[in-house]
Short mmCIF file of C-alpha atoms and ligand atoms in Angstrom, two decimals:
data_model
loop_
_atom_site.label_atom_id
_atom_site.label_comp_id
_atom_site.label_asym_id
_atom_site.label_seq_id
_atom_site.Cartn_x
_atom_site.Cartn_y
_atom_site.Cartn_z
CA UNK A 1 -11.01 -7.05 -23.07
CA UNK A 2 -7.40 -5.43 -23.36
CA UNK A 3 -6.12 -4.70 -19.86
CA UNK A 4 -3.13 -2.55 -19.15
CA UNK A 5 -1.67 -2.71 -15.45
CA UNK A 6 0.98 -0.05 -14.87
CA UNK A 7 3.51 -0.57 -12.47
CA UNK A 8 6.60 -2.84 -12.01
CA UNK A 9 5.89 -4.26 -8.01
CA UNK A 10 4.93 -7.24 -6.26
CA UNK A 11 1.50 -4.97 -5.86
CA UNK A 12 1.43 -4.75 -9.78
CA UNK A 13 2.60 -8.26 -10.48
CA UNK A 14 -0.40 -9.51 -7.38
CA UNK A 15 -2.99 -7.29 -9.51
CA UNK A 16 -2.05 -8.90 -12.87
CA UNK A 17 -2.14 -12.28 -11.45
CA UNK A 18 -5.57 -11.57 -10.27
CA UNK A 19 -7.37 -9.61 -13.32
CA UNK A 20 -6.00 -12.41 -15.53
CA UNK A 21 -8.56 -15.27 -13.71
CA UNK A 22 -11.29 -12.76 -15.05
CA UNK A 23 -12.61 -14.60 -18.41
CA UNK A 24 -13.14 -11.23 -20.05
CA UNK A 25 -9.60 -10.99 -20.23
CA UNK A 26 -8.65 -11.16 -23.66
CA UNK A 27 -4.81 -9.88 -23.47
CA UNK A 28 -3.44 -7.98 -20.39
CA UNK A 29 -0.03 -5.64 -20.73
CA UNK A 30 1.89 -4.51 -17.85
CA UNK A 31 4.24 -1.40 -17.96
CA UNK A 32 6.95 -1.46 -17.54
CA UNK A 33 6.48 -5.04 -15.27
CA UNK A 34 9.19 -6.97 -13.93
CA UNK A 35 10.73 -10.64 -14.11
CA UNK A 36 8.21 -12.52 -13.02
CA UNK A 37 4.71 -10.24 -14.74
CA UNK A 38 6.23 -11.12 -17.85
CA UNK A 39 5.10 -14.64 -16.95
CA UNK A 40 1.80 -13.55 -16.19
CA UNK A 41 1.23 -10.20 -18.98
CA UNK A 42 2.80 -8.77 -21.68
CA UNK A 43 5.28 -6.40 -20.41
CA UNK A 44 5.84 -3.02 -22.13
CA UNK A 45 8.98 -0.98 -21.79
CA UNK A 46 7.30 2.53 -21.01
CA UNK A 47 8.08 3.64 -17.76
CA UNK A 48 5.25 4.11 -14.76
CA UNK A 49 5.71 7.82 -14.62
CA UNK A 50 5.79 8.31 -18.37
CA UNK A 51 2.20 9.13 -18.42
CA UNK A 52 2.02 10.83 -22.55
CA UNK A 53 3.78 7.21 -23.59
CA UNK A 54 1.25 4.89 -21.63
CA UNK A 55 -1.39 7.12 -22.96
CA UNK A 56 -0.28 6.96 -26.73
CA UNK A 57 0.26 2.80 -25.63
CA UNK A 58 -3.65 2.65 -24.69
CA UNK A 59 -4.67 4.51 -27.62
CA UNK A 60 -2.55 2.32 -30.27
CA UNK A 61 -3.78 -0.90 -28.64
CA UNK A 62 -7.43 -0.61 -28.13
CA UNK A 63 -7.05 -0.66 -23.89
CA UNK A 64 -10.04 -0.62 -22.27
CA UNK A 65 -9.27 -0.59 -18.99
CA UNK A 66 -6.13 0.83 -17.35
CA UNK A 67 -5.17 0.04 -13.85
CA UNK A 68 -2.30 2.37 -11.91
CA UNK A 69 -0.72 0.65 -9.49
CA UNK A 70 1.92 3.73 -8.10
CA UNK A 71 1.22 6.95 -6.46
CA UNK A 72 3.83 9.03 -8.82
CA UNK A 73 1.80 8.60 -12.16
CA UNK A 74 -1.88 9.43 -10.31
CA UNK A 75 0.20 12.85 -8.12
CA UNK A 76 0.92 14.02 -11.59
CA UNK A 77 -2.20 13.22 -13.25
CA UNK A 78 -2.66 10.48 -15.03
CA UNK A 79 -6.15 9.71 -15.02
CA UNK A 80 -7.20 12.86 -15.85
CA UNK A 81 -4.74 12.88 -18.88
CA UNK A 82 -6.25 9.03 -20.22
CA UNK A 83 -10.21 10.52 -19.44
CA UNK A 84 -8.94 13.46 -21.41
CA UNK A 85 -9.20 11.39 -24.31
CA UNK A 86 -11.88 9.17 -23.49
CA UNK A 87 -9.85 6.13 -21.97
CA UNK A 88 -11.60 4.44 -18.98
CA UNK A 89 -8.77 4.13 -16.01
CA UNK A 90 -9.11 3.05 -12.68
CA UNK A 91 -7.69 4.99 -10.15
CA UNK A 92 -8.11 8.96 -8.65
CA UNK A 93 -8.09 12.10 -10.97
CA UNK A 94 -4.47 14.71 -9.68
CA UNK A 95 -7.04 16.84 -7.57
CA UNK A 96 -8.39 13.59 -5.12
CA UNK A 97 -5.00 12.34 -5.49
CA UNK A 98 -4.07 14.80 -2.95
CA UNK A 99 -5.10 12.99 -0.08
CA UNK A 100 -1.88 11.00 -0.66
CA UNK A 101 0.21 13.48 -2.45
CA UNK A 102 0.02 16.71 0.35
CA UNK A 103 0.04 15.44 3.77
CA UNK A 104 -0.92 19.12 4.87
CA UNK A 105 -3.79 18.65 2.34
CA UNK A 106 -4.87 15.26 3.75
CA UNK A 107 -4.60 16.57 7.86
CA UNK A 108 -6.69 19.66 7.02
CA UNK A 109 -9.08 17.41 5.19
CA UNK A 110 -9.85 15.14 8.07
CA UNK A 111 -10.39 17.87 10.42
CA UNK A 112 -13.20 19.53 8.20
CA UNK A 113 -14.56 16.33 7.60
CA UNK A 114 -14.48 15.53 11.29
CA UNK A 115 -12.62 12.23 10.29
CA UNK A 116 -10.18 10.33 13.40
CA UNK A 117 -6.65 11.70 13.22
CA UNK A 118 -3.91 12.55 15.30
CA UNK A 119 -3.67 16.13 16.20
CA UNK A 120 -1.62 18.37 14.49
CA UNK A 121 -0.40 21.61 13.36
CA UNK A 122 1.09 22.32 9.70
CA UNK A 123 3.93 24.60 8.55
CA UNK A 124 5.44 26.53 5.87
CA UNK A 125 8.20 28.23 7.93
CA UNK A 126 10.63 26.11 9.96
CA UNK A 127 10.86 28.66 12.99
CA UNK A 128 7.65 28.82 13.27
CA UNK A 129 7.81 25.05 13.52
CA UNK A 130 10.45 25.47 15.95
CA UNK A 131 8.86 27.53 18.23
CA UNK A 132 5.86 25.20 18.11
CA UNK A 133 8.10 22.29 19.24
CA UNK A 134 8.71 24.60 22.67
CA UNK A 135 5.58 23.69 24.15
CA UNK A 136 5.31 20.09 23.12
CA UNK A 137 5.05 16.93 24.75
CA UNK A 138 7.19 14.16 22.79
CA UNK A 139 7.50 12.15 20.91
CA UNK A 140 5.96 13.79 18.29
CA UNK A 141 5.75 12.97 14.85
CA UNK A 142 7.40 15.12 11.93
CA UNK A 143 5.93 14.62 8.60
CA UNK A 144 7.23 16.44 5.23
CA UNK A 145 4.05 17.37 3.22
CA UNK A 146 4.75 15.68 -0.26
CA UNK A 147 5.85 12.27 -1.88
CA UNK A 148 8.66 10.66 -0.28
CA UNK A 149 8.75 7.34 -0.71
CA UNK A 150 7.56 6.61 2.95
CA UNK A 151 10.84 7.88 4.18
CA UNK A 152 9.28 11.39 5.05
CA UNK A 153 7.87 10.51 8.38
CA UNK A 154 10.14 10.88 11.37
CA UNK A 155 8.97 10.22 15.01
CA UNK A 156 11.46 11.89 17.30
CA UNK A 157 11.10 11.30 21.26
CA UNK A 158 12.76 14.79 22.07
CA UNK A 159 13.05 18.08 20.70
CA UNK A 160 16.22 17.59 19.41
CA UNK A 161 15.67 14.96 17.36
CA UNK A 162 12.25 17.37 16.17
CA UNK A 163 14.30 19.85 15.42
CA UNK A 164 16.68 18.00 13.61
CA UNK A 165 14.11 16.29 11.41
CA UNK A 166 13.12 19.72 10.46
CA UNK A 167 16.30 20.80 9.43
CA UNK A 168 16.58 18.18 7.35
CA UNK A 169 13.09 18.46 5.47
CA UNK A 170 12.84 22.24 5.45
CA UNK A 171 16.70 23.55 5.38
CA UNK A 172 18.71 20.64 3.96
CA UNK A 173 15.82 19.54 1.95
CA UNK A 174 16.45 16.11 1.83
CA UNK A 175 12.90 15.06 0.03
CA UNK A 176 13.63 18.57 -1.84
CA UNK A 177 9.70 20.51 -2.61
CA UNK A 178 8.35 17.94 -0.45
CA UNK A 179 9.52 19.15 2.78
CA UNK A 180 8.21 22.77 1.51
CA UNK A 181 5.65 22.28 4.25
CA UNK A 182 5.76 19.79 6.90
CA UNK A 183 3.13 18.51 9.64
CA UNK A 184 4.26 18.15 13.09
CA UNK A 185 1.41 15.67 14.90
CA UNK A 186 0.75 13.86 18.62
CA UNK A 187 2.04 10.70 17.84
CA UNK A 188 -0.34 7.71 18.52
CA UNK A 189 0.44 4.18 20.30
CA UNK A 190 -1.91 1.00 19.37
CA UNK A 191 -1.83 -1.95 16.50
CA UNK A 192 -1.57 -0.75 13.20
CA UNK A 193 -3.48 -2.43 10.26
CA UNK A 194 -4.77 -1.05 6.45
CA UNK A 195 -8.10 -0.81 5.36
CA UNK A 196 -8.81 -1.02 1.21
CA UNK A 197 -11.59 -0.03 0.36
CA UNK A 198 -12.99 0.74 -3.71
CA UNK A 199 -15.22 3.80 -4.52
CA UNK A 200 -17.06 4.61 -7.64
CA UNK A 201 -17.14 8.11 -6.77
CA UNK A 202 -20.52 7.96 -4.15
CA UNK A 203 -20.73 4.70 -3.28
CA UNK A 204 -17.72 2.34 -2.10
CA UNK A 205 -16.61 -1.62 -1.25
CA UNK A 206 -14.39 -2.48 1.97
CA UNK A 207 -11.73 -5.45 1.26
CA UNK A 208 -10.83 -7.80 3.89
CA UNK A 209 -8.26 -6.05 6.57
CA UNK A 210 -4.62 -6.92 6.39
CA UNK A 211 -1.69 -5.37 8.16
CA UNK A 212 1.84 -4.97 7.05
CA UNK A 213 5.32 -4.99 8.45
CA UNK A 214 6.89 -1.80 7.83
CA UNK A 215 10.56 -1.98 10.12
CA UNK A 216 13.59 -4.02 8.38
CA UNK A 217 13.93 -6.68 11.39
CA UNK A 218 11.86 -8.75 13.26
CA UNK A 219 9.90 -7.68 16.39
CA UNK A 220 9.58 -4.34 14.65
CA UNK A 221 12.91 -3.08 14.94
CA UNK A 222 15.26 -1.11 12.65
CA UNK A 223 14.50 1.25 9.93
CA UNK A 224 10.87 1.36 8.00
CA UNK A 225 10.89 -0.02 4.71
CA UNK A 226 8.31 -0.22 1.78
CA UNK A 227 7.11 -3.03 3.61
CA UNK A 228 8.28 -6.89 4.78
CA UNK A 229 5.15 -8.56 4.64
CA UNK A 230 1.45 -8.34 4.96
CA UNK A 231 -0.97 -10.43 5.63
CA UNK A 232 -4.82 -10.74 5.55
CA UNK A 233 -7.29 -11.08 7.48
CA UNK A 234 -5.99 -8.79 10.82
CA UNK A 235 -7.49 -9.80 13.69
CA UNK A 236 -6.88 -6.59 14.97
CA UNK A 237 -9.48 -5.36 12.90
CA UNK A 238 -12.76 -6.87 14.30
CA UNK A 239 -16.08 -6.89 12.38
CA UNK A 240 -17.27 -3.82 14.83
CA UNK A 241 -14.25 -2.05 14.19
CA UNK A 242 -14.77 -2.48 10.55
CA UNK A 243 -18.16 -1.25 11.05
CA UNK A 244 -16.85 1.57 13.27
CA UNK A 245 -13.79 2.43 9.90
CA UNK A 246 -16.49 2.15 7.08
CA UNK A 247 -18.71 4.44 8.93
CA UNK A 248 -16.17 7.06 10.23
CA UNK A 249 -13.54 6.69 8.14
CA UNK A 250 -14.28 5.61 4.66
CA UNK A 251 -17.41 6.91 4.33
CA UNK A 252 -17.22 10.44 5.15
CA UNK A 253 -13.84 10.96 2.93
CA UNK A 254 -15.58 9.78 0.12
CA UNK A 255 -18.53 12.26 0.88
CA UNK A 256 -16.09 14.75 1.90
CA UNK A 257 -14.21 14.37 -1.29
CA UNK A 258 -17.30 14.33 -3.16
CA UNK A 259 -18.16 18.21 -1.40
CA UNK A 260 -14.53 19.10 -2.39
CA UNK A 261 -15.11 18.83 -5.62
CA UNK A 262 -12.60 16.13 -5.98
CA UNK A 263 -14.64 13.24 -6.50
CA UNK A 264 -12.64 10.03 -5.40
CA UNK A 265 -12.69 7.03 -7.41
CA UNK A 266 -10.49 4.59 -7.06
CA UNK A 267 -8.32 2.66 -3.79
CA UNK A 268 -8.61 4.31 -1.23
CA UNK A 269 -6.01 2.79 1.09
CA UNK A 270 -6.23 4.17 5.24
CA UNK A 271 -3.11 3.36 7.29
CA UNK A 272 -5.05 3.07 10.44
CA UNK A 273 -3.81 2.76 14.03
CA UNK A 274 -6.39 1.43 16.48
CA UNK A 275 -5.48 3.20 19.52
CA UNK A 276 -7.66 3.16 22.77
CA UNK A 277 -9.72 6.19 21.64
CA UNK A 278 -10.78 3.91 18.38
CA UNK A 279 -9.27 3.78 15.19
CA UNK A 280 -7.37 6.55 13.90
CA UNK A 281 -5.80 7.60 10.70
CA UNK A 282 -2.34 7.75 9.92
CA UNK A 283 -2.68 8.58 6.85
CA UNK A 284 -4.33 8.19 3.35
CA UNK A 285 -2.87 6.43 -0.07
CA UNK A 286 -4.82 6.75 -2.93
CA UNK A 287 -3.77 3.08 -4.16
CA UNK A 288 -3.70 -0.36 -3.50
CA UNK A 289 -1.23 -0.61 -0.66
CA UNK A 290 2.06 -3.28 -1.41
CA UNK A 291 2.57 -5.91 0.19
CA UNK A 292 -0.88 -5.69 1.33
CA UNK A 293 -2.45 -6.17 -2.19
CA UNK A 294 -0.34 -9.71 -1.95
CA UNK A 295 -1.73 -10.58 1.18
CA UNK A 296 -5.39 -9.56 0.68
CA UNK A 297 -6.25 -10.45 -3.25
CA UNK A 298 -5.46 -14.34 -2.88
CA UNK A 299 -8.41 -14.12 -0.53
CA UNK A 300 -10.48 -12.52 -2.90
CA UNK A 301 -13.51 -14.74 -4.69
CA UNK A 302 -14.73 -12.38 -6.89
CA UNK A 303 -13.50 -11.08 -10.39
CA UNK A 304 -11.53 -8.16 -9.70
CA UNK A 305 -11.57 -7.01 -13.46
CA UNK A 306 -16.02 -6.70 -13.07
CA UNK A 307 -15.10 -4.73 -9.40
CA UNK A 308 -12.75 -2.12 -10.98
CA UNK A 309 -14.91 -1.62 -14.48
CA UNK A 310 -18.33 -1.26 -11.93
CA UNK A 311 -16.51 1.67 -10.47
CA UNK A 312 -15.15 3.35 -13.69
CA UNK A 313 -18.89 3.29 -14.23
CA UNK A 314 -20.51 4.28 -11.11
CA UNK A 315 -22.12 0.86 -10.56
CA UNK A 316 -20.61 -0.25 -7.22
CA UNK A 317 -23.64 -0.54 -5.90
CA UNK A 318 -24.10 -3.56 -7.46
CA UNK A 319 -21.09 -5.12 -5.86
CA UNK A 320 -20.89 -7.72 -3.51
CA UNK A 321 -17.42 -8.97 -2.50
CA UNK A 322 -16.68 -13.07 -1.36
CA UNK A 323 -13.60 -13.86 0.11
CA UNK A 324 -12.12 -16.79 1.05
CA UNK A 325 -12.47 -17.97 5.09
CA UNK A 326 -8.74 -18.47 5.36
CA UNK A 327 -5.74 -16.38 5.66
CA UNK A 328 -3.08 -15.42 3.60
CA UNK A 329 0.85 -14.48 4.17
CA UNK A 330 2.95 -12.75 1.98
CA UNK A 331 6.75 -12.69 3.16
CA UNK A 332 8.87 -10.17 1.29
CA UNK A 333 12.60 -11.40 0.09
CA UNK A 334 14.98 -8.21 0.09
CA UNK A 335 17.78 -7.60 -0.91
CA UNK A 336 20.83 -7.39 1.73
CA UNK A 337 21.40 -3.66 2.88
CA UNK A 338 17.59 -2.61 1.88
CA UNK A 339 16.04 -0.25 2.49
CA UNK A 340 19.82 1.55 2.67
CA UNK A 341 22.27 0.73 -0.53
CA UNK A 342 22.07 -3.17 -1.99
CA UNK A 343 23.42 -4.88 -4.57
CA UNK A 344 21.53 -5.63 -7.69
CA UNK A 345 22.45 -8.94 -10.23
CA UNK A 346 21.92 -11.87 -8.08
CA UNK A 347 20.54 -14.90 -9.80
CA UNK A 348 17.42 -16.24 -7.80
CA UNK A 349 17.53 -19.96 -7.52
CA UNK A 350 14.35 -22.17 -6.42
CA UNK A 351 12.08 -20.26 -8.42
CA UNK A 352 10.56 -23.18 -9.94
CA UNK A 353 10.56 -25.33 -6.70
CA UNK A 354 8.76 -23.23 -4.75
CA UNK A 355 6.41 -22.16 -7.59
CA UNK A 356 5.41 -26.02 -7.09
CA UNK A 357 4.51 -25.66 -3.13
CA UNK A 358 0.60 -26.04 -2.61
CA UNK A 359 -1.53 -23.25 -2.08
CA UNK A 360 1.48 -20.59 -2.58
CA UNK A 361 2.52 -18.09 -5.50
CA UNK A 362 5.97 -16.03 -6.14
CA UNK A 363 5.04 -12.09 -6.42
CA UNK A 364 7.82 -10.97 -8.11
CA UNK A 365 9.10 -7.08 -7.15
CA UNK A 366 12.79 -6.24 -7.97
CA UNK A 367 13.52 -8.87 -10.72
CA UNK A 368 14.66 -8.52 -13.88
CA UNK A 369 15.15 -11.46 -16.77
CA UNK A 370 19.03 -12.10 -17.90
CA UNK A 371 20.32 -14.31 -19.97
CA UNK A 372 17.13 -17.07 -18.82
CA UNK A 373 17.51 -15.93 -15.20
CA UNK A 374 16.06 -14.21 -13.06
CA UNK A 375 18.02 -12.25 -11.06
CA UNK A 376 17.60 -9.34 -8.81
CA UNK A 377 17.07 -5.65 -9.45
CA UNK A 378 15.58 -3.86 -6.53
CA UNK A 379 15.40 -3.90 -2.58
CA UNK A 380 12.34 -5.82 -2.59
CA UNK A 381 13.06 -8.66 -4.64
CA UNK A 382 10.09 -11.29 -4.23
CA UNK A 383 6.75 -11.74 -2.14
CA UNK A 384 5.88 -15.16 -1.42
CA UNK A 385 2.73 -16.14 -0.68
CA UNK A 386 0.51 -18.48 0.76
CA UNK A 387 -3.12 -19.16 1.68
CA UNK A 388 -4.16 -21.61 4.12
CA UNK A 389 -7.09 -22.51 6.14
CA UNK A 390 -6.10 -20.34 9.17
CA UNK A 391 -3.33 -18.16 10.14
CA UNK A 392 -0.93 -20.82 10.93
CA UNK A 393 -1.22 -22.60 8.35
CA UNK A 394 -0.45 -19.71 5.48
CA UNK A 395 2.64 -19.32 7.87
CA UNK A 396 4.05 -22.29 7.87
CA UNK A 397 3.38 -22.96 3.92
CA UNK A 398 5.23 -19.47 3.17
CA UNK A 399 7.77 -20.07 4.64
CA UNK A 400 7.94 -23.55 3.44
CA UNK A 401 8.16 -22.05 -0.02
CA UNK A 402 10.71 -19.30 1.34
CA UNK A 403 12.85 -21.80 2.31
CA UNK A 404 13.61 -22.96 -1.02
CA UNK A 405 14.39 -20.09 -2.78
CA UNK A 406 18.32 -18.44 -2.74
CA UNK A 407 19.83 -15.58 -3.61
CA UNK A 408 23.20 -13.62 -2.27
CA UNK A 409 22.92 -11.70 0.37
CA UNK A 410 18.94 -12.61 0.66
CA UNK A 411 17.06 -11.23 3.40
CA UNK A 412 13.23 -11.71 5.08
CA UNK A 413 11.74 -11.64 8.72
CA UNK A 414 10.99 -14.42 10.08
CA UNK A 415 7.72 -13.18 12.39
CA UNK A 416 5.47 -12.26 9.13
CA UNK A 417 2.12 -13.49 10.94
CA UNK A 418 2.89 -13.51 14.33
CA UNK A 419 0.65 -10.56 15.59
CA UNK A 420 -2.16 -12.53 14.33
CA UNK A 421 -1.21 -16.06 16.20
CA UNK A 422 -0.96 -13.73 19.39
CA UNK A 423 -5.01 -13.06 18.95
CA UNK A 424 -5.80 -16.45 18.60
CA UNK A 425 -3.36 -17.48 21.79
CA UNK A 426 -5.45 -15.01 23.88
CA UNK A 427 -8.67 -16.22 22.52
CA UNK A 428 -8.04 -19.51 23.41
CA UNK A 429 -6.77 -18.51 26.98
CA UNK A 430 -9.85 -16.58 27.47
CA UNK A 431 -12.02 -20.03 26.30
CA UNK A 432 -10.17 -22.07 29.00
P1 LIG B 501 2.74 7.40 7.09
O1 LIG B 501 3.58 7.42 5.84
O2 LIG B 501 2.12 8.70 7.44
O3 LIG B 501 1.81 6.22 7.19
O4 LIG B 501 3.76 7.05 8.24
C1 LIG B 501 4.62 5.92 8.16
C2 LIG B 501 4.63 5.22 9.48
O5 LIG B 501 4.99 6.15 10.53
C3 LIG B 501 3.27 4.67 9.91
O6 LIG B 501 3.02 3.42 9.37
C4 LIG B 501 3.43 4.62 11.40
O7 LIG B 501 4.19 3.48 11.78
C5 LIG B 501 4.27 5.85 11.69
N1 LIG B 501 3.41 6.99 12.05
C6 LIG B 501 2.91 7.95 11.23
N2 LIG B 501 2.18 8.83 11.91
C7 LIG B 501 2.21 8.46 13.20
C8 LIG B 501 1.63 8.96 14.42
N3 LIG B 501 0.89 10.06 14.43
N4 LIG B 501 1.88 8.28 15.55
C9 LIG B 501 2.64 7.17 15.56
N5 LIG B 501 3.21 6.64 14.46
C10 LIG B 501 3.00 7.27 13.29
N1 LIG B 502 2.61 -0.93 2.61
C1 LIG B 502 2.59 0.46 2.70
C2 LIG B 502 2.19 1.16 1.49
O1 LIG B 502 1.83 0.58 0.50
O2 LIG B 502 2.21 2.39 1.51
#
């Protein structure tokens, strides 16, 4: 089979590294790819959001399977665009694609549907909005409606800070039509962790848990980023709570979107937080979820290429997914100054050494080929990973392998894991 992966992330490159153990894989492209993909696939220089070039790329080369790793390309359509002309494509059509690309969409969705979310009111007119904030306990969280890169979320402990963050979405319009409506919800306290799961359209397939690290420094502090590491599985998430997220979660927005009209088929990806009350949602992505993708497909037994082409054809039922009993840890390099301004250019040494580290592969993210070299081109520069038999064991071999690789001005956390080792410290105080 000819596979086409489209996207140029550690997600994208963790996906390609994947499909390509599947023995039906005759040739796999990835567009446009990265660095280290190019190892891995045959990269393609068509950008992710230039959905009429992939297309005419599918048609010219026989693809029979196309896999969309971003949100941008399935916002604006691209699925229904390929089925338009008969290619099979993995991933939502624009109209379930919602639930990631209009947060107001989403919120009003998971009230119908009587699925676990934060309460909250939506707005088109920011005094409105302000007059709202009069009677509200903070913090609150203030959330512009569209695409924004996961910047468009601001939690603001008074009503200054509220009303600032409005200004900024709705006046200054800083993530311009996306702050055309905004969301203004309680904000939650608990653990957060992601939940994968794959739907055909009816029926659907839970991965493993993971949970990411979204703030720049350790301990959670500092700015949110795309994401500093992930790993899988997240104790957090026990086997009743998974129970508990299949069947009041997952389940009824796949029914829901079914009664919509908007039949979801795809990744759906819930940023959960597991709060005293249960788990609730934080929100929906209608994709595989980076770095978690690293994190959770190591773990993964089965053939990911027979898991995506059983829900293209509405055969999920027949899926059964085996993962490995161990953990995995992905530890994101970035670039220094990320998720603000970096510098790009820097030649990555150690590549090849820590390639060679048992148990572990290099995710590649912002890296570009140059003269032989790799060197960097983005904030998120590599995600190195590392399965093991238990949690502290895919620690320490990560960072093992993180340790040999260099770059100017490189930058990682150094506590990728450590809400997991915390679980098993209790457990073991609770056995004594
Ligand atoms: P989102 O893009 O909606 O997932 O939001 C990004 C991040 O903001 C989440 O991962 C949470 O850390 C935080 N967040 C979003 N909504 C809430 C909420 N209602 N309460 C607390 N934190 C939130
Ligand atoms: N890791 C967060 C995301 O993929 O949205």
């Amino acid at each position: 089979m000819n596979v086409l992966v489209i996207g140029s992330g550690g997600r994208e490159h963790a996906l390609v590294w994947k499909l390509k153990q599947s023995p039906k894989i005759k040739n796999i492209f990835c567009a446009p790819g990265n660095g280290g993909i190019e190892k891995d696939a045959k990269c393609v220089d068509i950008k992710a959001d230039d959905i009429k070039g992939l297309r005419d790329f599918a048609e010219k080369n026989s693809i029979d399977l196309t896999v969309v790793g971003p949100e941008i390309p399935l916002v604006a359509g691209i699925v229904d665009c390929f089925e338009e002309k008969g290619l099979k494509v993995f991933g939502p059509s624009q109209k379930a694609a919602q639930l990631e690309g209009s947060k107001v969409f989403s919120k009003e969705f998971m009230k119908k549907y009587d699925i676990p979310t934060a309460n909250f009111q939506s707005f088109s007119d920011m005094e409105e909005a302000k007059i709202f904030l009069e009677n509200k306990v903070f913090p609150v969280v203030v959330k512009a409606d569209g695409l924004a890169a996961g910047k468009g979320v601001i939690i603001c402990q008074n009503k200054e800070e509220a009303e600032q963050a409005l200004d900024d979405i709705m006046l200054a319009r800083v993530f311009k039509d996306a702050g055309n409506r905004v969301i203004i919800e309680d904000c939650l306290v608990g653990e957060e962790a992601s939940i994968l799961a794959i739907s055909d359209g009816n029926q659907f397939v839970v991965l493993d848990s993971s949970q990411d690290h979204k703030r720049i420094f350790d301990d959670d502090m500092g700015p949110n980023t795309g994401g500093m590491g992930a790993y899988s599985p997240a104790p957090v998430i026990t086997k009743e709570k998974m129970v508990d997220i299949a069947l009041n979660v997952i389940g009824p927005t796949i029914q829901g979107m079914k009664e919509e009209g908007a039949i979801f088929k795809g990744v759906l990806y819930a940023g959960l937080m597991m709060t005293s009350d249960g788990p609730m949602v934080l929100e929906f992505n209608v994709r595989f979820g980076d770095p978690e993708t690293q994190a959770v497909l190591p773990r993964l037994k089965t053939d990911l290429l027979d898991v995506f082409l059983s829900a293209c054809d509405g055969m999920l039922h027949e899926t059964r997914l085996e993962w490995d009993k161990g953990a995995c840890v992905c530890v994101v390099m970035s670039s220094r100054g990320y998720p603000g301004v970096y510098e790009k250019g820097k030649v990555v040494e150690g590549l090849s050494d820590a390639d060679d580290c048992a148990d572990t592969v290099i995710f590649h993210a912002g890296t570009k080929k140059q003269n032989g070299q790799i060197v960097t081109c983005g904030g998120r520069v590599l995600g190195v990973t590392s399965i093991g038999n238990d949690i502290e064991q895919a620690i320490a071999k990560a960072y093992n392998a993180v340790e040999k690789i260099q770059f100017e001005g490189c930058f990682f956390r150094r506590d990728i894991g450590a809400k997991a080792l915390k679980y098993k410290e209790e457990l073991s105080e609770k056995r004594i």
